[in-house]
Short mmCIF file of C-alpha atoms in Angstrom, two decimals:
data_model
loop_
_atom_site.label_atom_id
_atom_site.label_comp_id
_atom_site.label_asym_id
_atom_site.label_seq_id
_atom_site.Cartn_x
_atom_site.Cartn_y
_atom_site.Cartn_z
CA UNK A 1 -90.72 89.66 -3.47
CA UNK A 2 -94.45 89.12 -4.21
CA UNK A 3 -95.29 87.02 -7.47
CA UNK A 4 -97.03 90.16 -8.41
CA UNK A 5 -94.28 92.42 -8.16
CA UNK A 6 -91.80 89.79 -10.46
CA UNK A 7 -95.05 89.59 -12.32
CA UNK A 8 -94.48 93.63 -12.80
CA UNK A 9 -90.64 93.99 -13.30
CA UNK A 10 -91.22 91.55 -16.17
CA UNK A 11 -93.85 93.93 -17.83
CA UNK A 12 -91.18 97.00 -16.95
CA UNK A 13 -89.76 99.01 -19.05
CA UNK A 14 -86.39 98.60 -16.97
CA UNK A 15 -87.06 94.49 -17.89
CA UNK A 16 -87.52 95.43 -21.59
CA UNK A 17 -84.42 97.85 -21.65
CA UNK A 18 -82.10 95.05 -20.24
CA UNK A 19 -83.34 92.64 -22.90
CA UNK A 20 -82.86 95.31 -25.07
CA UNK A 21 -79.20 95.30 -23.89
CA UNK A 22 -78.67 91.57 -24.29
CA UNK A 23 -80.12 91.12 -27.06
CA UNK A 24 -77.91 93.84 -29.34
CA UNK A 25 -74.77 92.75 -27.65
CA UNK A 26 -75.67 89.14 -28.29
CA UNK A 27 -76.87 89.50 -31.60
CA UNK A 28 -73.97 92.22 -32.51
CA UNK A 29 -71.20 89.34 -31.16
CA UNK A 30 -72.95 86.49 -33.55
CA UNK A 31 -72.55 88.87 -36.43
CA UNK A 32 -69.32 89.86 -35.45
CA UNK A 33 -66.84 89.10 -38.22
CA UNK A 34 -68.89 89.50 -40.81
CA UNK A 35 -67.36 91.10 -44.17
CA UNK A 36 -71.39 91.87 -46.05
CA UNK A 37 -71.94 95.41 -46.93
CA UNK A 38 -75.60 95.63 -45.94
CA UNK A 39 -74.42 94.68 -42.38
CA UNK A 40 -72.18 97.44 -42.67
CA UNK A 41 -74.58 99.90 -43.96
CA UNK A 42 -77.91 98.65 -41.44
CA UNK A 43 -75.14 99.26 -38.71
CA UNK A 44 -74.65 102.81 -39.91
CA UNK A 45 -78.35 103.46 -39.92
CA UNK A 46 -79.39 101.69 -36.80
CA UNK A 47 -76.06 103.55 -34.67
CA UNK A 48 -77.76 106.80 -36.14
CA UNK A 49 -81.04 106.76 -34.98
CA UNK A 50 -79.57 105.72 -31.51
CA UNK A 51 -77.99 109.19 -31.56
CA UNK A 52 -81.15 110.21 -32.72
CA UNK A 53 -82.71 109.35 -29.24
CA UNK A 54 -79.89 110.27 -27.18
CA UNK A 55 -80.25 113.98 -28.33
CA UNK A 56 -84.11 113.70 -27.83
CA UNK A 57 -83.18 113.18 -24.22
CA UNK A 58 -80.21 115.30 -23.91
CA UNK A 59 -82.43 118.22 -25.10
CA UNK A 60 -84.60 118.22 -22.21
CA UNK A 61 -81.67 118.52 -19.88
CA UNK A 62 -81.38 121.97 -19.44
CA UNK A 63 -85.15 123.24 -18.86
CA UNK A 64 -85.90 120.57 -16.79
CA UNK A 65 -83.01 120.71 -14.40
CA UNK A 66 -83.52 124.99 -14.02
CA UNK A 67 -87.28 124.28 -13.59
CA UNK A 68 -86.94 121.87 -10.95
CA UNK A 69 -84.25 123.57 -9.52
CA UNK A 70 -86.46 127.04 -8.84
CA UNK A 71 -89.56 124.54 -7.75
CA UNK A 72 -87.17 122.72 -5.09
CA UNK A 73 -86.13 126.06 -3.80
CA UNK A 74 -89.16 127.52 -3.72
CA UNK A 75 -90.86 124.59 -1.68
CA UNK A 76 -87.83 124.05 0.69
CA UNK A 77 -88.24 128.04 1.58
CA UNK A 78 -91.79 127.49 1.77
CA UNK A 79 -91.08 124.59 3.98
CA UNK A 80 -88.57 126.10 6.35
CA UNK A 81 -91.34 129.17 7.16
CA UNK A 82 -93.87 126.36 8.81
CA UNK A 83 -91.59 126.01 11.86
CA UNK A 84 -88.30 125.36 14.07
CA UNK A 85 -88.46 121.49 13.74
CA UNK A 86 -88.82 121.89 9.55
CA UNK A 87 -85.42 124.59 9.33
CA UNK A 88 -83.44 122.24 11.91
CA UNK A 89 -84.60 119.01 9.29
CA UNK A 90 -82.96 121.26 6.85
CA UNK A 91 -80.15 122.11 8.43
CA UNK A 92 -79.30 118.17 9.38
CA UNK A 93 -80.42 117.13 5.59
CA UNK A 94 -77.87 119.77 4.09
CA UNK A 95 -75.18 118.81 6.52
CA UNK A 96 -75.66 115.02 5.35
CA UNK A 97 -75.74 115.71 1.44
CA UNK A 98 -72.89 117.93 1.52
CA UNK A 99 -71.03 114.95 3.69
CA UNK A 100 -72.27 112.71 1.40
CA UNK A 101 -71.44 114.65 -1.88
CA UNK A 102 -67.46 114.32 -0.34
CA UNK A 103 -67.75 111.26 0.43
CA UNK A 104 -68.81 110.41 -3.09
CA UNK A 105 -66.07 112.46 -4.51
CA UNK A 106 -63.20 110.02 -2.24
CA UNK A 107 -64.88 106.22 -2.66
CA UNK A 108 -65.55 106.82 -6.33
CA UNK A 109 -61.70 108.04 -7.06
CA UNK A 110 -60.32 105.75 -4.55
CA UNK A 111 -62.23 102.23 -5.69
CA UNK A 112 -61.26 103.37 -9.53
CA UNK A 113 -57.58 103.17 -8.32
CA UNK A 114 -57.98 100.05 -6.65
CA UNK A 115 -60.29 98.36 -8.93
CA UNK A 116 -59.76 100.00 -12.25
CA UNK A 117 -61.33 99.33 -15.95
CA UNK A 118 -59.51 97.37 -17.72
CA UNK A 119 -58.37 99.67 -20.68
CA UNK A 120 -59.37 96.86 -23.11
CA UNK A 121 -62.96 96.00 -21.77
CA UNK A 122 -63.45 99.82 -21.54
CA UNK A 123 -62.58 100.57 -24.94
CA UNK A 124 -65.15 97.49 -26.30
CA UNK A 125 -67.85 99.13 -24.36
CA UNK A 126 -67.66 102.34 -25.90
CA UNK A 127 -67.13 100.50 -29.18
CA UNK A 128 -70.64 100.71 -30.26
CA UNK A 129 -70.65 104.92 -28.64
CA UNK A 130 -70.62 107.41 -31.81
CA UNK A 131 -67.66 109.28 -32.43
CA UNK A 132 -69.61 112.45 -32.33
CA UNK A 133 -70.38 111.47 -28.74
CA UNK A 134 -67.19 110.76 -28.08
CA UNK A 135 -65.30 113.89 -29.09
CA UNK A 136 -68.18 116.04 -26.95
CA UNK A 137 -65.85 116.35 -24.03
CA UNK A 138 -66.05 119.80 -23.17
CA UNK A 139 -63.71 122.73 -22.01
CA UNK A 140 -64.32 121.54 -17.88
CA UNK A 141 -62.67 118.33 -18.16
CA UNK A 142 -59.90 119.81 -20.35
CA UNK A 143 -59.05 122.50 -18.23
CA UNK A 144 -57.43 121.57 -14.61
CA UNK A 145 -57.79 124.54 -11.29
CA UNK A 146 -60.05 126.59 -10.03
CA UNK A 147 -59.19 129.35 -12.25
CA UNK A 148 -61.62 127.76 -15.04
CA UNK A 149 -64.49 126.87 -12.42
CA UNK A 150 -64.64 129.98 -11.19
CA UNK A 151 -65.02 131.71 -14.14
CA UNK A 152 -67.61 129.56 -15.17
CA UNK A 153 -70.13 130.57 -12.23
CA UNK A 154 -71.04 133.66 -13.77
CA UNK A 155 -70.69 134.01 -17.25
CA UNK A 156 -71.94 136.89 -19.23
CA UNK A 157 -74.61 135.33 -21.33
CA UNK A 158 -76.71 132.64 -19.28
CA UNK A 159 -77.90 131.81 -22.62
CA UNK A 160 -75.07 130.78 -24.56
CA UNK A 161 -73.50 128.97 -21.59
CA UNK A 162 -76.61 126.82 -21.64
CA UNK A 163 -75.90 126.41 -25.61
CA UNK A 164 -72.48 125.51 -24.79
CA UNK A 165 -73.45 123.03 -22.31
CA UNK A 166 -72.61 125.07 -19.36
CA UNK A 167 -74.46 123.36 -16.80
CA UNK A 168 -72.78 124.80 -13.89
CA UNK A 169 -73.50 128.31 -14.74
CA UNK A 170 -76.82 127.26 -15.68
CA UNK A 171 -77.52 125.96 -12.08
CA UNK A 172 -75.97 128.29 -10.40
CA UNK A 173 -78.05 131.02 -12.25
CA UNK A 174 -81.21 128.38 -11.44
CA UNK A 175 -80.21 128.70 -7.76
CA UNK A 176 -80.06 132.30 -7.54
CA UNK A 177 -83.25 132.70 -9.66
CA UNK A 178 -84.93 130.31 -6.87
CA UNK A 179 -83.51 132.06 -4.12
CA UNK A 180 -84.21 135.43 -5.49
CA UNK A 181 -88.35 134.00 -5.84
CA UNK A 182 -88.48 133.45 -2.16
CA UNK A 183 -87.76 137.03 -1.38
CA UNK A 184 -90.70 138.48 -3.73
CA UNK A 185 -94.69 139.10 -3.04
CA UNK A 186 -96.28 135.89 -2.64
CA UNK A 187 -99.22 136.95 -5.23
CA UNK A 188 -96.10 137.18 -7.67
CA UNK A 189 -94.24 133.94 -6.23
CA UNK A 190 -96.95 131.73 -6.55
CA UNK A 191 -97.48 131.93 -10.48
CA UNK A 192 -93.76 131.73 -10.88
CA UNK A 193 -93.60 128.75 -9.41
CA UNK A 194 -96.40 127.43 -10.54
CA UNK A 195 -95.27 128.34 -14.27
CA UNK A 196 -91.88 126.38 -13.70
CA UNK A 197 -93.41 123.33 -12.07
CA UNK A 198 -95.70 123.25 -15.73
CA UNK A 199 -92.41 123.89 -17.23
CA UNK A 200 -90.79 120.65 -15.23
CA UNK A 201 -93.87 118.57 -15.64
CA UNK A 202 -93.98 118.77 -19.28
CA UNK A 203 -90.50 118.36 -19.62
CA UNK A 204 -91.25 114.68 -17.87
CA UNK A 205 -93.73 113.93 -20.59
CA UNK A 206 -91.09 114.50 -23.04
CA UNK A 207 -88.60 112.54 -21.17
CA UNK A 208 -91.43 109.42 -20.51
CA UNK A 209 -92.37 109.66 -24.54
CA UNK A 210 -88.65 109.32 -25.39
CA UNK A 211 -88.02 106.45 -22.80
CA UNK A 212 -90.60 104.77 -24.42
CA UNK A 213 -88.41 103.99 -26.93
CA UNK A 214 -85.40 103.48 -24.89
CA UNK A 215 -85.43 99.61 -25.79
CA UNK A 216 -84.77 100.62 -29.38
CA UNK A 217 -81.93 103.19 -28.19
CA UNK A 218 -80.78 101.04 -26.43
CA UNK A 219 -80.76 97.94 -29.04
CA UNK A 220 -78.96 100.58 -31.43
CA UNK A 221 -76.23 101.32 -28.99
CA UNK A 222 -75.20 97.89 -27.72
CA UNK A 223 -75.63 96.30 -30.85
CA UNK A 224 -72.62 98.05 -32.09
CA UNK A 225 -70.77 97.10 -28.90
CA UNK A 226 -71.46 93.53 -29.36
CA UNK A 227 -70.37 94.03 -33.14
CA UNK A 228 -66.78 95.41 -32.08
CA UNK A 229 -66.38 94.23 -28.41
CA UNK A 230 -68.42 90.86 -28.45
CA UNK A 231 -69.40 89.51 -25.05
CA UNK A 232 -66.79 90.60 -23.37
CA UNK A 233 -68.45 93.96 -22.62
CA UNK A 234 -70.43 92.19 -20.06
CA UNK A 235 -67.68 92.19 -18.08
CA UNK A 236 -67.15 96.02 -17.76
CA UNK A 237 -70.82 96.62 -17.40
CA UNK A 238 -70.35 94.04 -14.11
CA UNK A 239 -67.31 96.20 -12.98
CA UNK A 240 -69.59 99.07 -13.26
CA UNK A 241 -72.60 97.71 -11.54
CA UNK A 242 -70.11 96.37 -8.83
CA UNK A 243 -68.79 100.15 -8.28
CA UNK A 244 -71.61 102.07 -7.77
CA UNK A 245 -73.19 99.54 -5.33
CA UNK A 246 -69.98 99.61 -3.25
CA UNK A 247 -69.91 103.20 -3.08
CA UNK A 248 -73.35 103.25 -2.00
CA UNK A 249 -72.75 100.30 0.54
CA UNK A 250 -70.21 102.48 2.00
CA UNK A 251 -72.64 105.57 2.43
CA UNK A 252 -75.03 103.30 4.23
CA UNK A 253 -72.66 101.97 6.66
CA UNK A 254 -71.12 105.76 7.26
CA UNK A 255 -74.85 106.28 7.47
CA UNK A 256 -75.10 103.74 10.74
CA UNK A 257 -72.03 105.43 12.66
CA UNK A 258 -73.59 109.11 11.81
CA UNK A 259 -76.76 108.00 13.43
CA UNK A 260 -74.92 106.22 16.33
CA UNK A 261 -72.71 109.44 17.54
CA UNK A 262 -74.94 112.07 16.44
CA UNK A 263 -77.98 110.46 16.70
CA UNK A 264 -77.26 109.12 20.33
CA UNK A 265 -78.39 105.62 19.58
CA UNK A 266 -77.07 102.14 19.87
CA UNK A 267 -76.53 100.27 16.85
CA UNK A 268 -78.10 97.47 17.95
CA UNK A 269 -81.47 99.63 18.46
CA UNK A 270 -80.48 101.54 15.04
CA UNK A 271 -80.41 98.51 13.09
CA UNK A 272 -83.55 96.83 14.50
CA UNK A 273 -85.67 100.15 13.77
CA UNK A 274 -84.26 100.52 9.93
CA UNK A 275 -84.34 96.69 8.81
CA UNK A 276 -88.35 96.78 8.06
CA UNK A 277 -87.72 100.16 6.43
CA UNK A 278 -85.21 98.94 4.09
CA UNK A 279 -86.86 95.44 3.36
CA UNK A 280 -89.81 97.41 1.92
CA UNK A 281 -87.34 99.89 0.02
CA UNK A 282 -85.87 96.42 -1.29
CA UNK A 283 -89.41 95.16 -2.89
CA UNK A 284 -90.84 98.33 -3.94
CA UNK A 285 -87.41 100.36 -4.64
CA UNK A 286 -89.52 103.76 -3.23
CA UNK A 287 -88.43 106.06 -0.77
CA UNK A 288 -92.47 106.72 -0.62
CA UNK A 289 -93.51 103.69 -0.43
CA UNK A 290 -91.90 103.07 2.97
CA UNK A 291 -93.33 106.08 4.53
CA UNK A 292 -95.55 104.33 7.01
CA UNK A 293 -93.56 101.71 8.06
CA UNK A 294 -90.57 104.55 8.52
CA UNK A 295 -93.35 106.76 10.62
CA UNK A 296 -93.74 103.80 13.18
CA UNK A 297 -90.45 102.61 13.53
CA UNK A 298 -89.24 106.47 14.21
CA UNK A 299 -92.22 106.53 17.06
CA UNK A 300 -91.66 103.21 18.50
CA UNK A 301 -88.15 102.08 18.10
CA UNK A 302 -86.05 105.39 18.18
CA UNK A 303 -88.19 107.26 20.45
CA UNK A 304 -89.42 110.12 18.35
CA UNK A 305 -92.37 111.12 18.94
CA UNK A 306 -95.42 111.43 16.83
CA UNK A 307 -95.22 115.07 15.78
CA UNK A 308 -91.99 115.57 14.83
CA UNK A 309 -91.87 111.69 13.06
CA UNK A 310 -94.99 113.04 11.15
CA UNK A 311 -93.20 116.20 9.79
CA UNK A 312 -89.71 115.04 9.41
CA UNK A 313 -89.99 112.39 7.24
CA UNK A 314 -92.46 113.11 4.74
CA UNK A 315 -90.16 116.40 4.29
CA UNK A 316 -86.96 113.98 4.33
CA UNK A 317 -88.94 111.93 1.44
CA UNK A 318 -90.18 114.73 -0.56
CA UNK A 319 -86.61 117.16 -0.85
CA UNK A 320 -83.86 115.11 0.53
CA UNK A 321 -81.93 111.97 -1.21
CA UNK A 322 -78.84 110.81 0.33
CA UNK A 323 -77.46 108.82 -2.26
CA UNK A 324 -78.22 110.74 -5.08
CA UNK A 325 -74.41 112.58 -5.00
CA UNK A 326 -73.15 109.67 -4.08
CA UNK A 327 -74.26 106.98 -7.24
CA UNK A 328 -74.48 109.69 -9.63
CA UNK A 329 -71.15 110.63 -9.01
CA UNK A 330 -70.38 107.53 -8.65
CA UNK A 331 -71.29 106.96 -12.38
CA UNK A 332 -69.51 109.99 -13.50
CA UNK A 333 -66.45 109.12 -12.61
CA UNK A 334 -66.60 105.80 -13.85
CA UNK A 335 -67.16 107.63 -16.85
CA UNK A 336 -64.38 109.63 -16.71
CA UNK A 337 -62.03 106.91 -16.38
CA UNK A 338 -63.88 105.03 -19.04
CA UNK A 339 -62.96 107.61 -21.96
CA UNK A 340 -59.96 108.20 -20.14
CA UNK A 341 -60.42 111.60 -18.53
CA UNK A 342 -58.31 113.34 -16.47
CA UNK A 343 -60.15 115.45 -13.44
CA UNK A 344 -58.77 118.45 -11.96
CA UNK A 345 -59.60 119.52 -8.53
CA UNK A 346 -61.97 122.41 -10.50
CA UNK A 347 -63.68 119.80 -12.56
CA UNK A 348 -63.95 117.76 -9.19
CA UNK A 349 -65.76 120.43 -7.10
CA UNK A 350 -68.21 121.23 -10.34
CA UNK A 351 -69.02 117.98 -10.59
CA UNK A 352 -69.60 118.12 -6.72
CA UNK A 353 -71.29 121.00 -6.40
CA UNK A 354 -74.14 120.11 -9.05
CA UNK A 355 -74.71 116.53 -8.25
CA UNK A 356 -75.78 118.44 -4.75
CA UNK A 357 -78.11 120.91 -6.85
CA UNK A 358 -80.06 117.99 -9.00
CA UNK A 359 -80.14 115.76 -6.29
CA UNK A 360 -82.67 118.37 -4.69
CA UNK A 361 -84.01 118.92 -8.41
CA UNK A 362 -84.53 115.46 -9.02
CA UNK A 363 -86.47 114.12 -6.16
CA UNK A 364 -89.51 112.65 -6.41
CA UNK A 365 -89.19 112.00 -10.19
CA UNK A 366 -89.41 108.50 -11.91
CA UNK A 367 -85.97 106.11 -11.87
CA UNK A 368 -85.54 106.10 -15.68
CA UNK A 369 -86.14 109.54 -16.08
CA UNK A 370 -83.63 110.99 -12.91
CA UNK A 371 -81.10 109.27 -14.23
CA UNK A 372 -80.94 111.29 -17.09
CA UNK A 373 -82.28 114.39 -15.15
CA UNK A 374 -79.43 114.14 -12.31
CA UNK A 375 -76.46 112.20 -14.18
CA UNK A 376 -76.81 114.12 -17.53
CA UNK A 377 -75.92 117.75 -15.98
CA UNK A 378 -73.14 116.41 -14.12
CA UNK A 379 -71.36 115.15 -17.09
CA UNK A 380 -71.92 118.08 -18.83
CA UNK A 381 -70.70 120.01 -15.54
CA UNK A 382 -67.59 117.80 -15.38
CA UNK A 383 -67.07 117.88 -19.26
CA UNK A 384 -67.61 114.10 -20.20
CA UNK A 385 -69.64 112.73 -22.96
CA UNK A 386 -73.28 111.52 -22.77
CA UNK A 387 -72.97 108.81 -25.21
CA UNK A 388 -72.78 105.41 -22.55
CA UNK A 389 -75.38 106.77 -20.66
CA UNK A 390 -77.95 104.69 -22.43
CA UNK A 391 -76.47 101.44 -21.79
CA UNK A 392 -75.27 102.09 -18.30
CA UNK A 393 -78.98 102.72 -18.00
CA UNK A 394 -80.20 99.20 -19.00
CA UNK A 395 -78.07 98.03 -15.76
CA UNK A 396 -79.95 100.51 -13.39
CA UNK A 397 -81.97 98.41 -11.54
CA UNK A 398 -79.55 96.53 -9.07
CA UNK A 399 -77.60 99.98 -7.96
CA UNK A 400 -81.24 101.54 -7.83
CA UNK A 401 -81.89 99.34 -5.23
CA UNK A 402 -79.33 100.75 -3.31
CA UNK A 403 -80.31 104.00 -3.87
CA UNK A 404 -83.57 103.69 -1.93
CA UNK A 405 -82.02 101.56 0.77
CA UNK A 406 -79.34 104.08 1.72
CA UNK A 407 -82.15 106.57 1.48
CA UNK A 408 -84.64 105.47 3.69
CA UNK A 409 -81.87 104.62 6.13
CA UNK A 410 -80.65 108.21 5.75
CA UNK A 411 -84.41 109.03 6.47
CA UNK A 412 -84.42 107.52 9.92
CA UNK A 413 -81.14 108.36 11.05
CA UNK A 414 -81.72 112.28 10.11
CA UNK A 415 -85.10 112.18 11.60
CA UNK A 416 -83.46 110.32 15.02
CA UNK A 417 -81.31 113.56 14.94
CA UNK A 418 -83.27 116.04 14.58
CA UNK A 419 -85.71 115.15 17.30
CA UNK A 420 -82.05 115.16 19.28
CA UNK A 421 -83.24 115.64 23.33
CA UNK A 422 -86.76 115.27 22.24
CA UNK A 423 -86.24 111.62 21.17
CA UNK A 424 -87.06 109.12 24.10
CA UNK A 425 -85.06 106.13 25.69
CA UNK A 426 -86.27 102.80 24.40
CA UNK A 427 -85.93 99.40 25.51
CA UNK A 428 -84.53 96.72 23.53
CA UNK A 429 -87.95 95.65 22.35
CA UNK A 430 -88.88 99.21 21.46
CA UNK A 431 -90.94 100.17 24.31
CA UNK A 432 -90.48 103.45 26.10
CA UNK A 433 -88.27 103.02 29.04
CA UNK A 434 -90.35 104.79 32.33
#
């Protein structure tokens, strides 16, 4: 990594949220065991107005998401008129992310049961978590079957489901509304849209003025931890990092055997074509920012040519991300388990089915703010409580890493298929065999 780019992480606000982080748990743990009453009473004040900030985020949860959700729709309808090549990219990207979304669903439950919180650790992390937050699990996670989930599709008021946290209904409602946009006048559609992307965009600016002073929420939150739990929290927040990186380790390596049998490519060749990809997705974590370098490795190492390389991956970068389902889920469930949850196969396939809605909702918006934009409706989806959200946050960066690595390799592989006959042989040095 450049010394301009470690120059910028320090300047970050993802560098100033982990201080943030450190420092309330570390001063919180040198207090810790202290009997004064103003200690008591700053605690009460300063745990307050990090609730404070968590609802100024959790409020923009709902318009955003729908907003985004009837953009995305709108543009990937728009998208699949311009031609064959653009509706098969579709077609491959939705096959992937519904793939992915089960595959999520299986690593994150099965490396829980192998690797599980330690009851203890978890209980100090949430330590410094309100108790208002804490009792907001809601009426999905409580109820188990598919009896609950399915009468949470379509409930009768839209509005008071998205009072009641109803996420679900909300997006399903969002999808339909998006769907519905494609099929009137385009005089009429374009307005809409263009009234919901406003809608979306200024929801951001809310979101970026809030996350401005995410340090401070985040100070507010962990210093309580470190009061209750001490240092040891750092532990669990290491078991958590630790989980959603291995989840998304596995996606990527599913991601090399996808490309191999369906892609019709060795893995040799495969790997060679993706490592400059994913060595720029390393230093600038940005699916974007690796554009070029993924448009010539497409043409000259996996034999795609030009044309289709030019259309299929700026579309793959601008409405499809791999791992979102699979981290975000990822961190749901590790929520779950962390309050101690039980999930029913209804809560399961909620929690499924929306992590595949926002991770088409969320693309192309900043790290900071999609986690709160793709993670927060899930939880509400799946019934669990926003409150560790914050500090699980502060730890973003490393598993955001992995995020754009397993995209960008998603990227290739997808675009490999799609060109499918069209793609030529390539030697082993990436020139086109004769």
């Amino acid at each position: 990594m450049s010394q301009s780019r470690i120059a910028a992480f320090f300047t970050s606000l993802s560098f100033f949220v982990i201080a943030a982080l450190v420092a309330g748990v570390v001063v919180g743990a040198l207090a810790q065991g202290s009997q004064a009453a103003w200690l008591t009473g700053a605690l009460g004040v300063v745990e307050s107005l990090g609730q404070v900030w968590l609802n100024a985020l959790r409020m923009t949860v709902i318009p955003l998401v729908f907003s985004l959700l009837v953009t995305g729709i709108v543009s990937i309808a728009d998208a699949a008129a311009t031609g064959r090549i653009a509706v098969r990219s579709l077609v491959v990207f939705g096959v992937l992310l519904v793939g992915a979304t089960l595959y999520a669903i299986l690593a994150g439950l099965g490396l829980l049961a192998v690797w599980p919180i330690d009851p203890e650790a978890g209980r100090g992390l949430l330590a410094g978590v309100s108790a208002e937050s804490l009792a907001t699990v809601g009426e999905a996670a409580r109820t188990d079957g598919l009896r609950a989930f399915l009468a949470s599709l379509a409930p009768a008021n839209v509005i008071k489901a998205a009072s009641d946290d109803g996420v679900l209904a909300v997006v399903v409602f969002a999808v339909a509304f998006g769907f519905a946009a494609t099929r009137i006048k385009a005089q009429l559609r374009r307005p809409l849209a263009g009234f919901f992307e406003a809608v979306a965009e200024t929801m951001v600016v809310i979101v970026h003025w809030v996350l401005l002073a995410a340090p401070f929420g985040v100070f507010a939150l962990a210093l309580g931890v470190g009061l209750r739990a001490g240092l040891g929290v750092a532990g669990t927040l290491a078991h958590y990092v630790a989980i959603v990186c291995l989840s998304q380790i596995g996606l990527i390596l599913i991601i090399y055997v996808v490309a191999i049998v369906w892609g019709r490519i060795s893995l040799a060749r495969f790997a060679r074509a993706v490592a400059p990809a994913q060595v720029v997705a390393v230093s600038t974590q940005s699916s974007l920012a690796s554009l070029p370098v993924m448009i010539e490795r497409a043409r000259d190492w996996l034999g795609v040519p030009q044309t289709s390389a030019g259309l299929v991956l700026p579309l793959a970068v601008a409405v499809f991300r791999i791992t979102s389902p699979v981290a975000n889920l990822a961190v749901c469930l590790y929520v779950a388990q962390l309050h101690g949850v039980e999930l029913g196969l209804g809560v399961l396939i909620a929690g499924g089915l929306t992590a595949i809605a926002v991770s088409i909702a969320s693309v192309g918006l900043p790290g900071q703010v999609s986690f709160f934009a793709a993670i927060g409706p899930i939880c509400l989806a799946m019934g669990l409580p926003l409150g560790v959200l914050p500090l699980l946050l502060a730890v973003e960066v490393i598993p955001d890493i992995f995020r754009t690595v397993g995209n960008v390799t998603a990227d290739l592989a997808a675009t490999r298929i799609v060109a499918g006959d069209g793609a030529a042989l390539v030697g082993d040095e990436g020139a086109p065999l004769q």
